[in-house]
Amino acid sequence: MNILVDENMPYVIPLFSDMGEVIPFNGRSLTSAQVHDADVLLVRSITNVNAELLAGNHRLKFVGSATIGTDHVDLAYLAKHNIPFSNAPGCNATAVGEFAFIAMLELAQRVNSPLKGKVVGIVGAGNTGTATAKCLQAYGIKVLLNDPIKAAEGDSRSFVSLDTIMAQADIISLHVPITRTGEHKTKHLFDEARLSALKQNTWLINCCRGDVIDNQALIKVKQKRADLKLVLDVWEGEPKPLPELVALAEFATPHIAGYSLEGKARGTFMLYQKLCQLLNLPADKNLLDLLPTFNIKEVEFMTAPNEKALLQLARFVYDLRDDDQIFRNTFLNQNGFDTMRKNHLHRREFSALALAYNNLSDVDWLSNLGFSGVGK
Ligand SMILES: NC(=O)C1=CN([C@@H]2O[C@H](COP(=O)(O)OP(=O)(O)OC[C@H]3O[C@@H](n4cnc5c(N)ncnc54)[C@H](O)[C@@H]3O)[C@@H](O)[C@H]2O)C=CC1
Ligand SMILES: O=C(O)C(=O)[C@H](O)COP(=O)(O)O
């Protein structure tokens, strides 16, 4: 069996090599000729899976995307040709949630305005939005959720309108899929009018899809509004973001909010489980066996951390400043955006770091944030 895999998908050898030959490919330049004899095709978000890519293949048994988003896959084409498909919903939700939370802590430190006490509006309350809310609520931050689709489905949480978020939130974090049609379409959900209406000193964080914000309009508005602060992980026109916009963001990264080692491993693992199920094979491998131990064994607290100490703790797990710096230095190089993604040293999730507390009370919020370990 020929198993074609994106070269940026970790753990494919231990998970798939028992089932066939694992053949890596570059996700941006994959051609129909390369796919011609594939039995299984495993992609990431940068490969457009459509008729043009697949028409010459008559033996494909499964297409998997180790991602949350599916906007790069022509699902109707796959359904029409009876090719089973699976993505990996939720695989990197914790990574995105922690990324957004860490970005807020970093920004708070940079502009000298504490996160504690602010109100955060989350647009899109699915897996990544909920993971972001979980971090914020663990830290005692008031969260407003906007998700008209979930609200209509009867989700029991409280929801507010986007206008309420615009009026009341100090920070807005975007967590919607990209959709281009329909009542709740998200393409340019933040257009010039909405961006201009952001209240004074709003922080806007985008780690979902670049074109949820009109990037040209964002440049125009931001050039007039020094009070707005931007954290941008995703961009219109990836892998070539607008350089003027990169310069205007406080933190800028190349679509790596979901790039925790755990998140990427979960993505591959979910496809492994799906393929085993499809082929009627036992899925007897264990995700935890794949992950390395973290390089810090334990951090012991003598007093409960304040916001500055919390940021220092978060930086043990992921120092966003490093990625921001590398990105600014390299994104204009040829293939700079993709090279940084390819060589990204996967950060870990909070759960990789064990905390110890010496007879401290009132530290449950740290385990609610996701750190592991218990009091001593
Ligand atoms: N930067 C990165 O590395 C990553 C980016 N993503 C992106 O984030 C998106 C969201 O991921 P998940 O939260 O896991 O997806 P999800 O499907 O679990 O949640 C998305 C939520 O957005 C809601 N929604 C849709 N249209 C909306 C609108 N107009 N207004 C408000 N809410 C709306 C949906 O009802 C749903 O609850 C993905 O589709 C993907 O494009 C996901 C993972 C990593
Ligand atoms: O899961 C998604 O959706 C994402 O946006 C991915 O985290 C992006 O990573 P790649 O699939 O492009 O490596």
mmCIF file of N, CA and C in Angstrom, residues 6 25-30 46-47 238-239 337-338 341:
data_model
loop_
_atom_site.group_PDB
_atom_site.id
_atom_site.type_symbol
_atom_site.label_atom_id
_atom_site.label_comp_id
_atom_site.label_asym_id
_atom_site.label_seq_id
_atom_site.Cartn_x
_atom_site.Cartn_y
_atom_site.Cartn_z
ATOM 1 N N ASP A 6 2.301 14.166 4.090
ATOM 2 C CA ASP A 6 2.959 15.472 4.128
ATOM 3 C C ASP A 6 4.226 15.337 4.972
ATOM 4 N N PHE A 25 5.901 13.897 1.027
ATOM 5 C CA PHE A 25 5.846 14.883 -0.062
ATOM 6 C C PHE A 25 5.802 16.285 0.522
ATOM 7 N N ASN A 26 6.141 17.260 -0.329
ATOM 8 C CA ASN A 26 6.027 18.663 0.063
ATOM 9 C C ASN A 26 4.581 19.116 -0.145
ATOM 10 N N GLY A 27 3.972 19.605 0.913
ATOM 11 C CA GLY A 27 2.535 19.901 0.885
ATOM 12 C C GLY A 27 2.126 20.985 -0.088
ATOM 13 N N ARG A 28 3.000 21.937 -0.364
ATOM 14 C CA ARG A 28 2.598 23.023 -1.272
ATOM 15 C C ARG A 28 2.753 22.634 -2.731
ATOM 16 N N SER A 29 3.687 21.687 -3.013
ATOM 17 C CA SER A 29 3.959 21.442 -4.442
ATOM 18 C C SER A 29 3.487 20.060 -4.910
ATOM 19 N N LEU A 30 2.687 19.392 -4.104
ATOM 20 C CA LEU A 30 2.214 18.047 -4.486
ATOM 21 C C LEU A 30 1.494 18.096 -5.841
ATOM 22 N N ILE A 46 -2.028 22.994 3.893
ATOM 23 C CA ILE A 46 -1.511 23.750 2.741
ATOM 24 C C ILE A 46 -1.711 23.028 1.408
ATOM 25 N N THR A 47 -2.288 21.837 1.427
ATOM 26 C CA THR A 47 -2.482 21.097 0.176
ATOM 27 C C THR A 47 -3.950 21.145 -0.246
ATOM 28 N N GLU A 238 -1.365 33.746 2.565
ATOM 29 C CA GLU A 238 -0.276 32.858 3.000
ATOM 30 C C GLU A 238 0.185 32.037 1.804
ATOM 31 N N PRO A 239 1.463 31.795 1.611
ATOM 32 C CA PRO A 239 2.559 32.079 2.540
ATOM 33 C C PRO A 239 3.219 33.443 2.341
ATOM 34 N N PHE A 337 8.245 31.820 4.965
ATOM 35 C CA PHE A 337 7.073 31.453 5.768
ATOM 36 C C PHE A 337 7.035 29.931 5.985
ATOM 37 N N ASP A 338 7.158 29.211 4.862
ATOM 38 C CA ASP A 338 7.061 27.745 4.955
ATOM 39 C C ASP A 338 8.285 27.131 5.627
ATOM 40 N N ARG A 341 7.858 27.270 9.278
ATOM 41 C CA ARG A 341 6.870 26.274 9.728
ATOM 42 C C ARG A 341 7.491 24.874 9.723
#
